mmCIF file of C-alpha atoms in Angstrom:
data_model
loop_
_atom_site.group_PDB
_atom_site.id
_atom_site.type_symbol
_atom_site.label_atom_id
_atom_site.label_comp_id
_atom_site.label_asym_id
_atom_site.label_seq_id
_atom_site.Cartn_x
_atom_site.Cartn_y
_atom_site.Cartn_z
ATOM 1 C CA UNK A 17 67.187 -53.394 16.189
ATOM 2 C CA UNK A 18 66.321 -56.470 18.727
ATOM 3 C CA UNK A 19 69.217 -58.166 18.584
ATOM 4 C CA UNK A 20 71.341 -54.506 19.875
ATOM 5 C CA UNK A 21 68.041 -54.683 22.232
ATOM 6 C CA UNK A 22 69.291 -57.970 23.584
ATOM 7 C CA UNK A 23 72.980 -56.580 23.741
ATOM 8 C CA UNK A 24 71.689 -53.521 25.955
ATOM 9 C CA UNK A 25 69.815 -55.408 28.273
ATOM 10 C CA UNK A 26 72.932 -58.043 28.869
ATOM 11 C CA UNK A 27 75.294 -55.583 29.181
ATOM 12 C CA UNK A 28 73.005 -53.311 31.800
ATOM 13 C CA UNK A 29 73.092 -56.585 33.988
ATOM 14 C CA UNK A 30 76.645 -57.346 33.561
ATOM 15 C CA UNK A 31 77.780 -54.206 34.006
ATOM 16 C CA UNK A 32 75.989 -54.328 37.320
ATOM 17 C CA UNK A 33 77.852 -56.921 38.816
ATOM 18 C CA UNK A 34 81.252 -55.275 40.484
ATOM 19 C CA UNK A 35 82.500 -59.033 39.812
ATOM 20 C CA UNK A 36 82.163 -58.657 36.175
ATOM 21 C CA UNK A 37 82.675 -54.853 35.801
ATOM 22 C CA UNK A 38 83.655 -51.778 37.297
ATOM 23 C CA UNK A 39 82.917 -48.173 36.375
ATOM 24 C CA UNK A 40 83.764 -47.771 32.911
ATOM 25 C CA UNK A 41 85.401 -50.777 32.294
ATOM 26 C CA UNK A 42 84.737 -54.075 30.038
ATOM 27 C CA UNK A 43 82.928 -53.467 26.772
ATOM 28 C CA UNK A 44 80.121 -55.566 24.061
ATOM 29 C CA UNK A 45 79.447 -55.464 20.332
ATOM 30 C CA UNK A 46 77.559 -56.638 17.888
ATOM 31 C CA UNK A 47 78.257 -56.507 14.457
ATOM 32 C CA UNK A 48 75.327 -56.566 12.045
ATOM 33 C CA UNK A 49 75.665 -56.071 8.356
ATOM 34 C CA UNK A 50 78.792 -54.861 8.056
ATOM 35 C CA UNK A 51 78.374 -52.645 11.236
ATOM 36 C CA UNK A 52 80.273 -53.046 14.750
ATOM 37 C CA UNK A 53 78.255 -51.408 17.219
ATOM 38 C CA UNK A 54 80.486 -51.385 20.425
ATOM 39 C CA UNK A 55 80.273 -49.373 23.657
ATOM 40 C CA UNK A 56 81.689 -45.965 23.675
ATOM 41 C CA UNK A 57 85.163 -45.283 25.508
ATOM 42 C CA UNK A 58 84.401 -43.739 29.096
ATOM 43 C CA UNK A 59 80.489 -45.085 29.451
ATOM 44 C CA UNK A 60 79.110 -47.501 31.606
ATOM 45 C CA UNK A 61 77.721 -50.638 30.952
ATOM 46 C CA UNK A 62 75.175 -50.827 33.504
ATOM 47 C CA UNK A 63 73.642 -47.792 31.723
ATOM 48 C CA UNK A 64 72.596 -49.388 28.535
ATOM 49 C CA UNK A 65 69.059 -49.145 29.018
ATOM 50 C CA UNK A 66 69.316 -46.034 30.059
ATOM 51 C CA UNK A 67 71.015 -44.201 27.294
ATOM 52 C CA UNK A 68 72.730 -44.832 24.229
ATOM 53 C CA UNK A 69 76.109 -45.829 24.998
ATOM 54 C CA UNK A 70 77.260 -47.707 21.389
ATOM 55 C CA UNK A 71 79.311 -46.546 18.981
ATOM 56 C CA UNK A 72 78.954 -47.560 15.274
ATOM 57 C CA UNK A 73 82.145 -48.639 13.596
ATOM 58 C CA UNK A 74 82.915 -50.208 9.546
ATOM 59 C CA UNK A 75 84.062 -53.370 10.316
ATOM 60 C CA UNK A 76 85.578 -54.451 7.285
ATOM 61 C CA UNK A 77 87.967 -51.193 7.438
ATOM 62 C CA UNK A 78 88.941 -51.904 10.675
ATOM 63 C CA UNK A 79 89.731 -55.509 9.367
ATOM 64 C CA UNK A 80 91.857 -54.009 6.789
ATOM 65 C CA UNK A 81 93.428 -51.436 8.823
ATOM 66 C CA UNK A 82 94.642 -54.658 10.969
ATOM 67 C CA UNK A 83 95.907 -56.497 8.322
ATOM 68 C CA UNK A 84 98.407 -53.608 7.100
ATOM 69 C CA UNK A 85 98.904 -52.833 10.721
ATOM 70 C CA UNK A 86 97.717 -48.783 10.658
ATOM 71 C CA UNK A 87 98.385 -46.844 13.474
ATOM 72 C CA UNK A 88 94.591 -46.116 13.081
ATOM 73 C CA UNK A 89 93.678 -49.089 14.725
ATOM 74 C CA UNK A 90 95.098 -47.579 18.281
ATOM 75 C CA UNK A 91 91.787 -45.471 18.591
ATOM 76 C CA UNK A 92 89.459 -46.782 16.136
ATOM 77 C CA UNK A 93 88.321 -43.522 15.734
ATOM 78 C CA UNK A 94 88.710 -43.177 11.884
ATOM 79 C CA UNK A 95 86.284 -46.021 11.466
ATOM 80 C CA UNK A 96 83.303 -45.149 13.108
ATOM 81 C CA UNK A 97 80.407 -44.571 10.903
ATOM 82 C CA UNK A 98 79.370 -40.794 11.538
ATOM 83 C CA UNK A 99 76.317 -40.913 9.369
ATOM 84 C CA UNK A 100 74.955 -43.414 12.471
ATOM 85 C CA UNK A 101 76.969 -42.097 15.170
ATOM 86 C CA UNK A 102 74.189 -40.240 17.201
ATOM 87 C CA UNK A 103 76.024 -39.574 20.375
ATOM 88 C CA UNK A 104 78.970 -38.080 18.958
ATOM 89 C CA UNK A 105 81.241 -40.680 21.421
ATOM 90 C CA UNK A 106 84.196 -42.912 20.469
ATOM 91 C CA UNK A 107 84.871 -46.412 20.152
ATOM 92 C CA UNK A 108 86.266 -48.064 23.336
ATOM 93 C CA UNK A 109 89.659 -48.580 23.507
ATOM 94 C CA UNK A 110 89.992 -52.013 23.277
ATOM 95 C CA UNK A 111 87.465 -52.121 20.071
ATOM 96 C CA UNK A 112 90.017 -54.270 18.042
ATOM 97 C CA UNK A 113 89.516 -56.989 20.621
ATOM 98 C CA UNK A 114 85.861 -57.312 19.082
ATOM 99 C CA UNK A 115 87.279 -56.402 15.764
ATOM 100 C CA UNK A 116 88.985 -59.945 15.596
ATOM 101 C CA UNK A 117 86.719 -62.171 17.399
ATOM 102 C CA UNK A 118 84.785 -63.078 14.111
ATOM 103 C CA UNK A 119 81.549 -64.138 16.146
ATOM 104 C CA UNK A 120 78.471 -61.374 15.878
ATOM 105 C CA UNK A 121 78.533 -60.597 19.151
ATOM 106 C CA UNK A 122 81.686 -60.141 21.911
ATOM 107 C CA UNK A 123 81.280 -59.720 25.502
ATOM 108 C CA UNK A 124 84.823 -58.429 27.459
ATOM 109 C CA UNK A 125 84.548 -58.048 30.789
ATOM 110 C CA UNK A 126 87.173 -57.548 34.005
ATOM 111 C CA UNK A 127 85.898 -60.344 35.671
ATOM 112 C CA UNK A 128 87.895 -60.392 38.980
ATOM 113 C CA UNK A 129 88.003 -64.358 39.493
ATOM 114 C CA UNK A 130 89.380 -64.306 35.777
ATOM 115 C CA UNK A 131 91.909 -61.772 37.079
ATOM 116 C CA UNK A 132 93.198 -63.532 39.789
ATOM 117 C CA UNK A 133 94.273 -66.308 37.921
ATOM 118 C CA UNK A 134 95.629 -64.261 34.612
ATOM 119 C CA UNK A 135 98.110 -62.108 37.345
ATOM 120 C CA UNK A 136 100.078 -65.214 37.785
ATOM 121 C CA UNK A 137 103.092 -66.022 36.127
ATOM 122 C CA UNK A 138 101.616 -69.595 35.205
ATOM 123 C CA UNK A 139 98.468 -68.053 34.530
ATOM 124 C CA UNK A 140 98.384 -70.483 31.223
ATOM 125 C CA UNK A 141 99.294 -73.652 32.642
ATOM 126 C CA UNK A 142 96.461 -73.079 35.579
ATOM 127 C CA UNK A 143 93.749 -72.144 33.213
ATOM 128 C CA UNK A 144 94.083 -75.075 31.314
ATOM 129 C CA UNK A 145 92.996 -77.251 34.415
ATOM 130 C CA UNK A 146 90.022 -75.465 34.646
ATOM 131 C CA UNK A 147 88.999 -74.369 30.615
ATOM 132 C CA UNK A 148 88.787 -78.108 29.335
ATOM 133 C CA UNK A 149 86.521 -78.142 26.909
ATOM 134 C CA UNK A 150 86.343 -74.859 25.751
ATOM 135 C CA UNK A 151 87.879 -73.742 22.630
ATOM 136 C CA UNK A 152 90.065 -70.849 24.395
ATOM 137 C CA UNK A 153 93.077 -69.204 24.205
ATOM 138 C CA UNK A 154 95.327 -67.338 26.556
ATOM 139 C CA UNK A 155 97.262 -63.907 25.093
ATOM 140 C CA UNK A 156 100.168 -62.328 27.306
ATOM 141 C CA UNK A 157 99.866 -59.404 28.685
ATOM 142 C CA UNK A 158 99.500 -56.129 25.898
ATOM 143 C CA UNK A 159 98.548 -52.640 25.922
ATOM 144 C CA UNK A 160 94.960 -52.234 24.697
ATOM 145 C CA UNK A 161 94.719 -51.104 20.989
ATOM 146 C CA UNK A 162 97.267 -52.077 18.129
ATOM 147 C CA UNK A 163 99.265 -53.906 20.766
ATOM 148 C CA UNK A 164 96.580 -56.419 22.167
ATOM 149 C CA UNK A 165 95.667 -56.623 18.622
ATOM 150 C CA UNK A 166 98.880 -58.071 17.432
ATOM 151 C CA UNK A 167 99.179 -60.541 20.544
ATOM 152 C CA UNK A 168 95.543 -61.315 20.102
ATOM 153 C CA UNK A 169 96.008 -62.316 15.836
ATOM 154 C CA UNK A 170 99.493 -64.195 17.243
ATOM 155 C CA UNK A 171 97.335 -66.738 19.020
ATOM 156 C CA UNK A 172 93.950 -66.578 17.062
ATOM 157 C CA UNK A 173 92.798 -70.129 15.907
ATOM 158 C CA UNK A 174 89.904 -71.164 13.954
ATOM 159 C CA UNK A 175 86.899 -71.695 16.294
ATOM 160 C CA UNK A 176 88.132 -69.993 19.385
ATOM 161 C CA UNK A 177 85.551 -68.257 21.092
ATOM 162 C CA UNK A 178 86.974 -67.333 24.801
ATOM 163 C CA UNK A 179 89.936 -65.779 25.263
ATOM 164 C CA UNK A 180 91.878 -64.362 28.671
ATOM 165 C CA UNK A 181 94.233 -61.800 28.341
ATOM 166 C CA UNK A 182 96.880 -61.882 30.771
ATOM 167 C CA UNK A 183 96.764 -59.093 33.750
ATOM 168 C CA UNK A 184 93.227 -57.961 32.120
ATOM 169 C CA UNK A 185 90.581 -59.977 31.482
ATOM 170 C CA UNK A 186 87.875 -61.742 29.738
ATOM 171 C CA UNK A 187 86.335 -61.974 26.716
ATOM 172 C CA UNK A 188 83.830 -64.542 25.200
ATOM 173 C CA UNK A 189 82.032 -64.558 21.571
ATOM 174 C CA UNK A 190 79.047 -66.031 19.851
ATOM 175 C CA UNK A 191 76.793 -65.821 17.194
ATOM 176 C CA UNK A 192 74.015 -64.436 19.372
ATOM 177 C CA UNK A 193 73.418 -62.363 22.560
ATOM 178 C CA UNK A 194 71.536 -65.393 24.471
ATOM 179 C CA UNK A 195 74.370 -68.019 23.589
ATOM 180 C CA UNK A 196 77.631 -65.352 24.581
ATOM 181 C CA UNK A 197 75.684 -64.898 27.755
ATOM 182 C CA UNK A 198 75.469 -68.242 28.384
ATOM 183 C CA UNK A 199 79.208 -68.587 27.413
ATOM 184 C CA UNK A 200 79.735 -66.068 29.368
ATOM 185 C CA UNK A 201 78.520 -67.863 32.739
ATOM 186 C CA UNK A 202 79.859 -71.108 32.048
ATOM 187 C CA UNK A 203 83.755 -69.375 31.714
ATOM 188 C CA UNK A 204 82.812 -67.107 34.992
ATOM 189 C CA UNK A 205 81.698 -70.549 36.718
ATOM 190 C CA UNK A 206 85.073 -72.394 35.539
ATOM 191 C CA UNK A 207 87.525 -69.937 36.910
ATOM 192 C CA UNK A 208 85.947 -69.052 40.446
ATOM 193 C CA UNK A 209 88.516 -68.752 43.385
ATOM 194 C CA UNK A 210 87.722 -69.185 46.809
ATOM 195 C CA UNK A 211 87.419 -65.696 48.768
ATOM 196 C CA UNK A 212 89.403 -65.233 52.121
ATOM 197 C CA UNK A 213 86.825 -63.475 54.639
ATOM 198 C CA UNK A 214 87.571 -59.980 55.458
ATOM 199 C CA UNK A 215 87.263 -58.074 58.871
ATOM 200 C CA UNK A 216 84.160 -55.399 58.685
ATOM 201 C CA UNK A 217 84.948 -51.860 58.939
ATOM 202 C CA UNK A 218 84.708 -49.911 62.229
ATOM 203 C CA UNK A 219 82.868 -46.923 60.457
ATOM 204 C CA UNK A 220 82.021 -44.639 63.010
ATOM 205 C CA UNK A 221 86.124 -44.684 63.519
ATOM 206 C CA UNK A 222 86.496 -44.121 60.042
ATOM 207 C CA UNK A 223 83.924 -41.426 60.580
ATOM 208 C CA UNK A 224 86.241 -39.736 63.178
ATOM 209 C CA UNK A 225 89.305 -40.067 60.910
ATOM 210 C CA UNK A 226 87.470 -37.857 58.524
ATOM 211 C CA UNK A 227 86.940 -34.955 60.639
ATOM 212 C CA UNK A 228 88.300 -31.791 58.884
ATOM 213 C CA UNK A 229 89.607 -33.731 56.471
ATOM 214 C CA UNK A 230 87.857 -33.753 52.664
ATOM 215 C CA UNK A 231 87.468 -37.831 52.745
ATOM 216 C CA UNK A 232 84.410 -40.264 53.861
ATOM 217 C CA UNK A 233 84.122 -43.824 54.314
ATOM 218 C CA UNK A 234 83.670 -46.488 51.420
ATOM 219 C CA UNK A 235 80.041 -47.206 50.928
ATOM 220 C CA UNK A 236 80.764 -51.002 50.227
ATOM 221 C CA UNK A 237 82.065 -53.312 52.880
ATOM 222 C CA UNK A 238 84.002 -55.186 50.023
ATOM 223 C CA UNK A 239 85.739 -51.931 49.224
ATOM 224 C CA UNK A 240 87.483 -51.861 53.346
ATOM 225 C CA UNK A 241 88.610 -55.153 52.617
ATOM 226 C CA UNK A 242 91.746 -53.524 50.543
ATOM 227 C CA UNK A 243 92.718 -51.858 54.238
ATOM 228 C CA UNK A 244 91.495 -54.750 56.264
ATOM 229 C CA UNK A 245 93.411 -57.863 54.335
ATOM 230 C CA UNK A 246 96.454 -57.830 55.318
ATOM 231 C CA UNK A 247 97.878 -59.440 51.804
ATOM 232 C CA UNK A 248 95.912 -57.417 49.943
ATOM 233 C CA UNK A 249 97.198 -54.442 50.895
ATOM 234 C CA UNK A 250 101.044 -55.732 50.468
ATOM 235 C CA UNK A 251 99.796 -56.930 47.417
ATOM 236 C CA UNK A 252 98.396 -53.849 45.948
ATOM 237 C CA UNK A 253 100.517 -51.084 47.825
ATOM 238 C CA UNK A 254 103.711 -50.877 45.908
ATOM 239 C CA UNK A 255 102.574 -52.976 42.616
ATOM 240 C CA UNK A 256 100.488 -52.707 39.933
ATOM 241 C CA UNK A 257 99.183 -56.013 38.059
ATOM 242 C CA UNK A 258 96.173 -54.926 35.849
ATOM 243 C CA UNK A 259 95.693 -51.228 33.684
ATOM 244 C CA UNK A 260 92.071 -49.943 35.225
ATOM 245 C CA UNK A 261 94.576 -49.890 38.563
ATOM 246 C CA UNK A 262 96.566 -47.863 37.543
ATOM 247 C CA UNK A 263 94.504 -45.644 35.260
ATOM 248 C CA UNK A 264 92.355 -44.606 37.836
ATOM 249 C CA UNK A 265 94.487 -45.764 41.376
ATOM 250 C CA UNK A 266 97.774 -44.531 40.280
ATOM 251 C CA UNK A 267 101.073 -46.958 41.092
ATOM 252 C CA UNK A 268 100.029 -48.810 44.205
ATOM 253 C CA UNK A 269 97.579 -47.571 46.545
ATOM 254 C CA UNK A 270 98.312 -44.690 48.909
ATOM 255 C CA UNK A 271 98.150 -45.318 52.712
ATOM 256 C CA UNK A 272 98.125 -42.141 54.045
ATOM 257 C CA UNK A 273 97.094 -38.603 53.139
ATOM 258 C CA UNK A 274 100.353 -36.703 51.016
ATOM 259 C CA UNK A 275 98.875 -35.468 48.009
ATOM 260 C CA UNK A 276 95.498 -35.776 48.831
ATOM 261 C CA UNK A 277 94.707 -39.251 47.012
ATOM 262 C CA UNK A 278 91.400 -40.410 45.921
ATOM 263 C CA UNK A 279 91.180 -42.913 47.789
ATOM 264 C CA UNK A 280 93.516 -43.887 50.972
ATOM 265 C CA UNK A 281 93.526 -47.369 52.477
ATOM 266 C CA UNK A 282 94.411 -47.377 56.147
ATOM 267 C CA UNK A 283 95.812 -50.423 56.869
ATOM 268 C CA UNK A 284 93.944 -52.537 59.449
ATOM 269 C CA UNK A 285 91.649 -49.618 60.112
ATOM 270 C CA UNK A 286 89.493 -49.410 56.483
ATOM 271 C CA UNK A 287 89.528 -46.894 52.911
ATOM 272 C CA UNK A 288 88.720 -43.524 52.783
ATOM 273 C CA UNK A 289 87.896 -41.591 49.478
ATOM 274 C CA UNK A 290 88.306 -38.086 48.763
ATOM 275 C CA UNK A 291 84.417 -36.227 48.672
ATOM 276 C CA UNK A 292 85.401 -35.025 45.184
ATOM 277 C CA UNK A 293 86.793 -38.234 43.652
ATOM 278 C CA UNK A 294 85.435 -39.704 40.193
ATOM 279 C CA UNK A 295 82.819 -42.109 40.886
ATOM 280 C CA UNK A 296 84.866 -44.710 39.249
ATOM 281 C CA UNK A 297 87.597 -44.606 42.256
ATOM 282 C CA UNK A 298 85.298 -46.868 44.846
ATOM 283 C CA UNK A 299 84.356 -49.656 42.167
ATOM 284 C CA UNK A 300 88.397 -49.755 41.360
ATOM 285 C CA UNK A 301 89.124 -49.947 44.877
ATOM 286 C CA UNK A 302 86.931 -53.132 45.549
ATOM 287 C CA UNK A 303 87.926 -54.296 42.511
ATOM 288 C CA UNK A 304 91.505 -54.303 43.821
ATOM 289 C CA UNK A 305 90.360 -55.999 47.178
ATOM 290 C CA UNK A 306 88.440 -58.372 45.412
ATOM 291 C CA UNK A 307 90.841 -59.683 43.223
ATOM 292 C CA UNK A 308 93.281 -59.877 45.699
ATOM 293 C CA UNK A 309 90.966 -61.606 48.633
ATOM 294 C CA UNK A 310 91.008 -64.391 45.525
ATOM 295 C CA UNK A 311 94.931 -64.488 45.391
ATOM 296 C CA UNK A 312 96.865 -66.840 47.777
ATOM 297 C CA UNK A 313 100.670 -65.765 49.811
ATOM 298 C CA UNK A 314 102.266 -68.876 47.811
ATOM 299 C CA UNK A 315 100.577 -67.722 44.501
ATOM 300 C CA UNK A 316 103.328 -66.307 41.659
ATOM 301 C CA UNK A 317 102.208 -63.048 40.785
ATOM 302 C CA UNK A 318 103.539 -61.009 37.593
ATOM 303 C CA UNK A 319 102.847 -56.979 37.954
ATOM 304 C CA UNK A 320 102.790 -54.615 35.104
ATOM 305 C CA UNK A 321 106.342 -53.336 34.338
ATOM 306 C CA UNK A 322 107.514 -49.771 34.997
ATOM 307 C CA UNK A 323 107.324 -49.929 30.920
ATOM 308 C CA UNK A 324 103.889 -51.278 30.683
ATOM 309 C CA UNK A 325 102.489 -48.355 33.021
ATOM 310 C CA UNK A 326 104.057 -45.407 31.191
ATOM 311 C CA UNK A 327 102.613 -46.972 27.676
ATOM 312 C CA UNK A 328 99.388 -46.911 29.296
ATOM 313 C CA UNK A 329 98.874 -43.907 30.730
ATOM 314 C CA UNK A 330 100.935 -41.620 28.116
ATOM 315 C CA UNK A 331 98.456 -43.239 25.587
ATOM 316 C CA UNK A 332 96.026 -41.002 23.475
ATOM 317 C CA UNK A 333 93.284 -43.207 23.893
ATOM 318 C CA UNK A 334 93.563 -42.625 28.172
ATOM 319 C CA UNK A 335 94.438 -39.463 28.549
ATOM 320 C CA UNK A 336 90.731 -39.029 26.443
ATOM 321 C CA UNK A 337 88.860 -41.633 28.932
ATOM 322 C CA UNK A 338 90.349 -39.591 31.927
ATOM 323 C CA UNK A 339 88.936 -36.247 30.541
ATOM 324 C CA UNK A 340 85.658 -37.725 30.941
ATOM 325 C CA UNK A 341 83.677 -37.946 33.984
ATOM 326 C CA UNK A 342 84.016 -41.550 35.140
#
C-alpha cells in the first residue's frame, strides 16, 4: 500500500528526531477502508523502514466500543484484525487517540517544545497566543486509553485537526501523509521555546566516577544537561510532569547511586547510566533535560499527581510495554 509507504517513511524521520520522539514513544495511523493501521505498543518509530511495526485494527468497532464506553477500548486489543496482523504485536496504547481523530491519517508525537508549554498550569491560555489560526483544541491531562478517550470526545469539535494534551503531547491529523506532515511542522514551528545553554560535560571525570561501578557516561551532550542545569534538575528531581518519565525514570530522577538506578544525574558534574539499562533510559533522560532547558523559574508548572502515577504504571497496557525490550 503507498499511502502506509508514505506513513513509514514519515514516521522513520520523525521518530528520529529526539525533539519529536523518544524511544518508544509517540505513535501514526492510517486508516484505509475500514482499517486503522497504527504502530504497535513498545516499537520504535524510527524503525519503520526497517521492519513492520503497524498493527491492523477494525475501526468502526473501536468506534462503537467508544460510544458504549467498553472497557475494551483501554488496550484495543480485541479489535485488531488477526487475519492481517503479521507481527503478532498490539495496538499502542494510546490507539483511541487516532480512533477519534476522524482524518485518514494521525501523527502523535512527544514533541518537547509542545511539552513545555502543556506542563503549565495555563498551558491553554498560552497556546492560544501562539495556535491562531489553527483549528485546535487543548484536553487536560488523562491517562492514555479509555481515559484520554473520554477527555478527548469532551472537547472534540467538528473540523479540529491538532490537538495538545496536557502534560503529554501532540497530535495532528489530515487526510493524507504529505499534508499531516506539513501540519505537523507548522504546529512544531508555532510552539518553539527558547533553549537556556547548558555547561558541557567533563567526561573523562565522569569516566573516573565510573570506575568499579556498573555505569558510563551519556553518549549525548543534551542528555548531561539534566545534571548540568541547575533548574532542571530541581525541576525534575522530586516531580513528575509527563507519563514516559515516569514509566521509564521512575518518580523524579535519582542523584546518587541507592538502588542502582538506570540512570543517575550528578548534579553539576553530568548523568551516568547503568551498562545494563533499556536503551530507552538515555532518550528519556534528554528528553527530561530538554523539556526542561525550555521551561523558565517564573513559569507555573502542574506535575502529575501521586494519583495520576499509580494509574499509570499499575495499568495493563504498561506493565506489557515494560516487558518488552525498549
Amino acid at each position: 500500500m503507498v499511502e502506509l509507504d508514505q506513513l513509514r517513511a514519515l514516521s522513520a524521520r520523525v521518530g528520529a528526531d529526539p525533539l519529536l520522539v523518544q524511544a518508544a514513544g509517540g505513535n501514526t495511523s492510517l486508516k484505509d477502508q475500514g482499517v486503522m493501521w497504527i504502530k504497535a505498543s513498545g516499537t520504535w518509530l524510527k524503525d519503520a523502514l526497517a521492519r513492520d511495526i503497524f498493527v491492523p485494527l477494525d475501526h468502526a468497532a473501536i468506534m462503537a466500543a467508544l460510544a458504549r464506553n467498553d472497557p475494551a477500548c483501554d488496550s484495543c486489543t480485541a479489535f485488531v484484525r488477526t487475519d492481517l496482523n503479521s507481527t503478532g504485536l498490539r495496538p499502542s496504547i494510546e490507539t483511541t487517540v487516532h480512533a477519534l481523530m476522524p482524518q485518514r491519517v494521525v501523527v502523535h508525537v512527544h514533541c518537547v517544545n509542545t511539552i513545555a508549554w502543556a506542563i503549565r498550569s495555563d498551558a491553554e491560555a498560552r497556546l492560544a497566543e501562539r495556535l491562531q489560526g489553527f483549528d485546535w483544541a487543548f484536553i487536560p491531562y488523562a491517562r492514555p486509553g479509555l481515559p484520554l478517550a473520554d477527555a478527548i470526545a469532551a472537547r472534540l469539535r467538528p473540523g479540529v485537526d491538532v490537538l495538545v494534551l496536557g502534560n503529554h503531547g501532540l497530535a495532528v491529523a489530515a487526510e493524507s501523509v504529505a499534508a499531516a506532515e506539513a501540519l505537523l511542522d507548522r504546529v512544531v514551528a508555532a510552539v518553539k521555546r527558547p533553549v537556556r545553554p547548558a555547561a558541557a560535560p567533563d567526561r573523562a571525570a565522569l569516566e573516573a566516577l565510573c570506575e568499579g561501578k556498573p555505569y558510563r557516561p551519556a553518549e549525548m551532550d543534551e542528555t548531561h544537561a539534566l545534571a548540568t542545569d541547575p533548574l532542571a534538575l530541581k525541576r525534575g528531581e522530586r516531580a513528575v510532569f509527563y507519563p514516559d518519565h515516569v514509566v521509564f525514570l521512575g518518580v523524579g530522577v535519582a542523584t546518587d547511586f541507592v538502588g542502582d538506578p538506570p540512570l543517575v544525574a550528578l548534579p553539576g558534574e553530568g548523568v551516568l547510566i547503568r551498562n545494563d539499562a533499556k536503551p530507552a533510559i538515555e532518550p528519556m533522560g534528554r528528553c527530561l533535560a530538554d523539556v526542561m532547558r525550555r521551561v523558565e523559574p517564573q513559569d507555573p508548572l502542574t506535575a502529575l499527581t501521586e494519583t495520576d502515577i499509580d494509574r499509570l504504571v499499575n495499568w495493563d497496557a504498561e506493565k506489557y510495554r515494560q516487558t518488552l525490550k525498549v
